[in-house]
């Protein structure tokens, strides 16, 4: 149980860091046509990444 919790914690932090680093390039693939929507999507992706710290 202890090992699985540590693996989940490492994965959660890894996903969080990945989303913080690559939110803009990934969002740009899908919503590059509208600047306001792009900024909103980037912020939403970064906020959503916080959930992975707690629930990965």
PDB file of N, CA and C in Angstrom:
ATOM      1  N   UNK A   1       0.817  -1.189   0.000  1.00  0.00           N
ATOM      2  CA  UNK A   1       0.000   0.000   0.000  1.00  0.00           C
ATOM      3  C   UNK A   1       0.868   1.263   0.000  1.00  0.00           C
ATOM      4  N   UNK A   2       1.918   1.240   0.756  1.00  0.00           N
ATOM      5  CA  UNK A   2       2.805   2.398   0.830  1.00  0.00           C
ATOM      6  C   UNK A   2       3.483   2.659  -0.510  1.00  0.00           C
ATOM      7  N   UNK A   3       3.863   1.577  -1.175  1.00  0.00           N
ATOM      8  CA  UNK A   3       4.528   1.716  -2.471  1.00  0.00           C
ATOM      9  C   UNK A   3       3.562   2.270  -3.525  1.00  0.00           C
ATOM     10  N   UNK A   4       2.326   1.803  -3.507  1.00  0.00           N
ATOM     11  CA  UNK A   4       1.354   2.272  -4.495  1.00  0.00           C
ATOM     12  C   UNK A   4       1.015   3.754  -4.280  1.00  0.00           C
ATOM     13  N   UNK A   5       0.952   4.188  -3.036  1.00  0.00           N
ATOM     14  CA  UNK A   5       0.695   5.605  -2.771  1.00  0.00           C
ATOM     15  C   UNK A   5       1.837   6.486  -3.254  1.00  0.00           C
ATOM     16  N   UNK A   6       3.051   6.002  -3.087  1.00  0.00           N
ATOM     17  CA  UNK A   6       4.189   6.795  -3.559  1.00  0.00           C
ATOM     18  C   UNK A   6       4.229   6.840  -5.087  1.00  0.00           C
ATOM     19  N   UNK A   7       3.853   5.759  -5.738  1.00  0.00           N
ATOM     20  CA  UNK A   7       3.793   5.750  -7.205  1.00  0.00           C
ATOM     21  C   UNK A   7       2.714   6.710  -7.690  1.00  0.00           C
ATOM     22  N   UNK A   8       1.555   6.697  -7.027  1.00  0.00           N
ATOM     23  CA  UNK A   8       0.478   7.618  -7.403  1.00  0.00           C
ATOM     24  C   UNK A   8       0.885   9.071  -7.185  1.00  0.00           C
ATOM     25  N   UNK A   9       1.607   9.322  -6.116  1.00  0.00           N
ATOM     26  CA  UNK A   9       2.054  10.688  -5.834  1.00  0.00           C
ATOM     27  C   UNK A   9       3.037  11.166  -6.891  1.00  0.00           C
ATOM     28  N   UNK A  10       3.962  10.324  -7.259  1.00  0.00           N
ATOM     29  CA  UNK A  10       4.947  10.695  -8.284  1.00  0.00           C
ATOM     30  C   UNK A  10       4.259  10.920  -9.632  1.00  0.00           C
ATOM     31  N   UNK A  11       3.309  10.051  -9.973  1.00  0.00           N
ATOM     32  CA  UNK A  11       2.579  10.223 -11.237  1.00  0.00           C
ATOM     33  C   UNK A  11       1.748  11.499 -11.219  1.00  0.00           C
ATOM     34  N   UNK A  12       1.107  11.785 -10.104  1.00  0.00           N
ATOM     35  CA  UNK A  12       0.310  13.000  -9.997  1.00  0.00           C
ATOM     36  C   UNK A  12       1.138  14.252 -10.162  1.00  0.00           C
ATOM     37  N   UNK A  13       2.277  14.293  -9.514  1.00  0.00           N
ATOM     38  CA  UNK A  13       3.166  15.454  -9.643  1.00  0.00           C
ATOM     39  C   UNK A  13       3.718  15.537 -11.067  1.00  0.00           C
ATOM     40  N   UNK A  14       4.026  14.395 -11.661  1.00  0.00           N
ATOM     41  CA  UNK A  14       4.524  14.381 -13.031  1.00  0.00           C
ATOM     42  C   UNK A  14       3.499  14.911 -14.022  1.00  0.00           C
ATOM     43  N   UNK A  15       2.252  14.493 -13.884  1.00  0.00           N
ATOM     44  CA  UNK A  15       1.194  14.982 -14.764  1.00  0.00           C
ATOM     45  C   UNK A  15       0.973  16.470 -14.552  1.00  0.00           C
ATOM     46  N   UNK A  16       1.006  16.902 -13.288  1.00  0.00           N
ATOM     47  CA  UNK A  16       0.851  18.320 -12.984  1.00  0.00           C
ATOM     48  C   UNK A  16       1.936  19.138 -13.668  1.00  0.00           C
ATOM     49  N   UNK A  17       3.176  18.711 -13.545  1.00  0.00           N
ATOM     50  CA  UNK A  17       4.282  19.446 -14.161  1.00  0.00           C
ATOM     51  C   UNK A  17       4.187  19.428 -15.684  1.00  0.00           C
ATOM     52  N   UNK A  18       3.772  18.298 -16.236  1.00  0.00           N
ATOM     53  CA  UNK A  18       3.592  18.186 -17.680  1.00  0.00           C
ATOM     54  C   UNK A  18       2.539  19.177 -18.169  1.00  0.00           C
ATOM     55  N   UNK A  19       1.413  19.246 -17.465  1.00  0.00           N
ATOM     56  CA  UNK A  19       0.353  20.159 -17.878  1.00  0.00           C
ATOM     57  C   UNK A  19       0.762  21.620 -17.720  1.00  0.00           C
ATOM     58  N   UNK A  20       1.524  21.908 -16.688  1.00  0.00           N
ATOM     59  CA  UNK A  20       1.977  23.290 -16.515  1.00  0.00           C
ATOM     60  C   UNK A  20       2.934  23.690 -17.639  1.00  0.00           C
ATOM     61  N   UNK A  21       3.764  22.758 -18.044  1.00  0.00           N
ATOM     62  CA  UNK A  21       4.763  23.061 -19.075  1.00  0.00           C
ATOM     63  C   UNK A  21       4.175  23.061 -20.485  1.00  0.00           C
ATOM     64  N   UNK A  22       3.238  22.162 -20.757  1.00  0.00           N
ATOM     65  CA  UNK A  22       2.758  21.986 -22.127  1.00  0.00           C
ATOM     66  C   UNK A  22       1.309  22.393 -22.341  1.00  0.00           C
ATOM     67  N   UNK A  23       0.745  23.173 -21.430  1.00  0.00           N
ATOM     68  CA  UNK A  23      -0.643  23.609 -21.597  1.00  0.00           C
ATOM     69  C   UNK A  23      -0.798  24.479 -22.841  1.00  0.00           C
ATOM     70  N   UNK A  24       0.127  25.378 -23.050  1.00  0.00           N
ATOM     71  CA  UNK A  24       0.017  26.287 -24.200  1.00  0.00           C
ATOM     72  C   UNK A  24       0.189  25.572 -25.542  1.00  0.00           C
ATOM     73  N   UNK A  25       1.237  24.754 -25.711  1.00  0.00           N
ATOM     74  CA  UNK A  25       1.371  24.079 -27.012  1.00  0.00           C
ATOM     75  C   UNK A  25       0.216  23.115 -27.318  1.00  0.00           C
ATOM     76  N   UNK A  26      -0.261  22.411 -26.294  1.00  0.00           N
ATOM     77  CA  UNK A  26      -1.364  21.476 -26.525  1.00  0.00           C
ATOM     78  C   UNK A  26      -2.658  22.214 -26.832  1.00  0.00           C
ATOM     79  N   UNK A  27      -2.894  23.305 -26.140  1.00  0.00           N
ATOM     80  CA  UNK A  27      -4.110  24.084 -26.390  1.00  0.00           C
ATOM     81  C   UNK A  27      -4.067  24.746 -27.759  1.00  0.00           C
ATOM     82  N   UNK A  28      -2.887  25.161 -28.158  1.00  0.00           N
ATOM     83  CA  UNK A  28      -2.736  25.830 -29.452  1.00  0.00           C
ATOM     84  C   UNK A  28      -3.113  24.902 -30.616  1.00  0.00           C
ATOM     85  N   UNK A  29      -2.942  23.613 -30.446  1.00  0.00           N
ATOM     86  CA  UNK A  29      -3.313  22.656 -31.500  1.00  0.00           C
ATOM     87  C   UNK A  29      -4.808  22.736 -31.800  1.00  0.00           C
ATOM     88  N   UNK A  30      -5.614  22.900 -30.747  1.00  0.00           N
ATOM     89  CA  UNK A  30      -7.055  22.800 -30.914  1.00  0.00           C
ATOM     90  C   UNK A  30      -7.768  24.149 -31.048  1.00  0.00           C
ATOM     91  N   UNK A  31      -7.267  25.196 -30.417  1.00  0.00           N
ATOM     92  CA  UNK A  31      -7.994  26.471 -30.416  1.00  0.00           C
ATOM     93  C   UNK A  31      -7.111  27.646 -30.825  1.00  0.00           C
ATOM     94  N   UNK A  32      -6.269  27.465 -31.800  1.00  0.00           N
ATOM     95  CA  UNK A  32      -5.379  28.545 -32.224  1.00  0.00           C
ATOM     96  C   UNK A  32      -6.108  29.633 -33.006  1.00  0.00           C
ATOM     97  N   UNK A  33      -7.335  29.382 -33.401  1.00  0.00           N
ATOM     98  CA  UNK A  33      -8.072  30.341 -34.214  1.00  0.00           C
ATOM     99  C   UNK A  33      -8.651  31.505 -33.415  1.00  0.00           C
ATOM    100  N   UNK A  34      -8.741  31.379 -32.073  1.00  0.00           N
ATOM    101  CA  UNK A  34      -9.343  32.424 -31.252  1.00  0.00           C
ATOM    102  C   UNK A  34      -8.461  32.681 -30.030  1.00  0.00           C
ATOM    103  N   UNK A  35      -7.923  33.884 -29.920  1.00  0.00           N
ATOM    104  CA  UNK A  35      -6.970  34.211 -28.855  1.00  0.00           C
ATOM    105  C   UNK A  35      -7.610  34.165 -27.469  1.00  0.00           C
ATOM    106  N   UNK A  36      -8.825  34.651 -27.339  1.00  0.00           N
ATOM    107  CA  UNK A  36      -9.509  34.652 -26.035  1.00  0.00           C
ATOM    108  C   UNK A  36      -9.780  33.225 -25.588  1.00  0.00           C
ATOM    109  N   UNK A  37     -10.264  32.405 -26.494  1.00  0.00           N
ATOM    110  CA  UNK A  37     -10.525  31.005 -26.175  1.00  0.00           C
ATOM    111  C   UNK A  37      -9.229  30.265 -25.858  1.00  0.00           C
ATOM    112  N   UNK A  38      -8.164  30.601 -26.543  1.00  0.00           N
ATOM    113  CA  UNK A  38      -6.871  29.987 -26.273  1.00  0.00           C
ATOM    114  C   UNK A  38      -6.410  30.300 -24.846  1.00  0.00           C
ATOM    115  N   UNK A  39      -6.497  31.560 -24.441  1.00  0.00           N
ATOM    116  CA  UNK A  39      -6.090  31.933 -23.085  1.00  0.00           C
ATOM    117  C   UNK A  39      -6.957  31.261 -22.033  1.00  0.00           C
ATOM    118  N   UNK A  40      -8.247  31.171 -22.290  1.00  0.00           N
ATOM    119  CA  UNK A  40      -9.154  30.503 -21.363  1.00  0.00           C
ATOM    120  C   UNK A  40      -8.829  29.015 -21.246  1.00  0.00           C
ATOM    121  N   UNK A  41      -8.539  28.388 -22.363  1.00  0.00           N
ATOM    122  CA  UNK A  41      -8.209  26.974 -22.371  1.00  0.00           C
ATOM    123  C   UNK A  41      -6.900  26.699 -21.648  1.00  0.00           C
ATOM    124  N   UNK A  42      -5.920  27.555 -21.814  1.00  0.00           N
ATOM    125  CA  UNK A  42      -4.640  27.399 -21.128  1.00  0.00           C
ATOM    126  C   UNK A  42      -4.828  27.495 -19.620  1.00  0.00           C
ATOM    127  N   UNK A  43      -5.571  28.488 -19.172  1.00  0.00           N
ATOM    128  CA  UNK A  43      -5.821  28.639 -17.731  1.00  0.00           C
ATOM    129  C   UNK A  43      -6.591  27.445 -17.177  1.00  0.00           C
ATOM    130  N   UNK A  44      -7.599  26.989 -17.913  1.00  0.00           N
ATOM    131  CA  UNK A  44      -8.391  25.847 -17.461  1.00  0.00           C
ATOM    132  C   UNK A  44      -7.534  24.585 -17.364  1.00  0.00           C
ATOM    133  N   UNK A  45      -6.663  24.394 -18.319  1.00  0.00           N
ATOM    134  CA  UNK A  45      -5.784  23.225 -18.313  1.00  0.00           C
ATOM    135  C   UNK A  45      -4.835  23.272 -17.121  1.00  0.00           C
ATOM    136  N   UNK A  46      -4.314  24.424 -16.815  1.00  0.00           N
ATOM    137  CA  UNK A  46      -3.399  24.556 -15.674  1.00  0.00           C
ATOM    138  C   UNK A  46      -4.118  24.367 -14.350  1.00  0.00           C
ATOM    139  N   UNK A  47      -5.334  24.879 -14.245  1.00  0.00           N
ATOM    140  CA  UNK A  47      -6.107  24.688 -13.014  1.00  0.00           C
ATOM    141  C   UNK A  47      -6.492  23.224 -12.866  1.00  0.00           C
ATOM    142  N   UNK A  48      -6.910  22.606 -13.952  1.00  0.00           N
ATOM    143  CA  UNK A  48      -7.296  21.192 -13.920  1.00  0.00           C
ATOM    144  C   UNK A  48      -6.115  20.303 -13.541  1.00  0.00           C
ATOM    145  N   UNK A  49      -4.918  20.732 -13.882  1.00  0.00           N
ATOM    146  CA  UNK A  49      -3.722  19.963 -13.531  1.00  0.00           C
ATOM    147  C   UNK A  49      -3.520  19.835 -12.030  1.00  0.00           C
ATOM    148  N   UNK A  50      -4.029  20.796 -11.273  1.00  0.00           N
ATOM    149  CA  UNK A  50      -3.910  20.734  -9.817  1.00  0.00           C
ATOM    150  C   UNK A  50      -4.662  19.533  -9.271  1.00  0.00           C
ATOM    151  N   UNK A  51      -5.742  19.140  -9.909  1.00  0.00           N
ATOM    152  CA  UNK A  51      -6.517  17.985  -9.444  1.00  0.00           C
ATOM    153  C   UNK A  51      -5.701  16.702  -9.492  1.00  0.00           C
ATOM    154  N   UNK A  52      -4.756  16.620 -10.394  1.00  0.00           N
ATOM    155  CA  UNK A  52      -3.946  15.413 -10.510  1.00  0.00           C
ATOM    156  C   UNK A  52      -2.981  15.245  -9.333  1.00  0.00           C
ATOM    157  N   UNK A  53      -2.655  16.320  -8.656  1.00  0.00           N
ATOM    158  CA  UNK A  53      -1.800  16.189  -7.472  1.00  0.00           C
ATOM    159  C   UNK A  53      -2.529  15.416  -6.379  1.00  0.00           C
ATOM    160  N   UNK A  54      -3.827  15.671  -6.250  1.00  0.00           N
ATOM    161  CA  UNK A  54      -4.598  15.068  -5.173  1.00  0.00           C
ATOM    162  C   UNK A  54      -5.261  13.757  -5.550  1.00  0.00           C
ATOM    163  N   UNK A  55      -5.558  13.580  -6.822  1.00  0.00           N
ATOM    164  CA  UNK A  55      -6.340  12.402  -7.193  1.00  0.00           C
ATOM    165  C   UNK A  55      -5.755  11.534  -8.278  1.00  0.00           C
ATOM    166  N   UNK A  56      -4.471  11.591  -8.492  1.00  0.00           N
ATOM    167  CA  UNK A  56      -3.874  10.792  -9.554  1.00  0.00           C
ATOM    168  C   UNK A  56      -4.073   9.363  -9.222  1.00  0.00           C
TER     169      UNK A  56
END
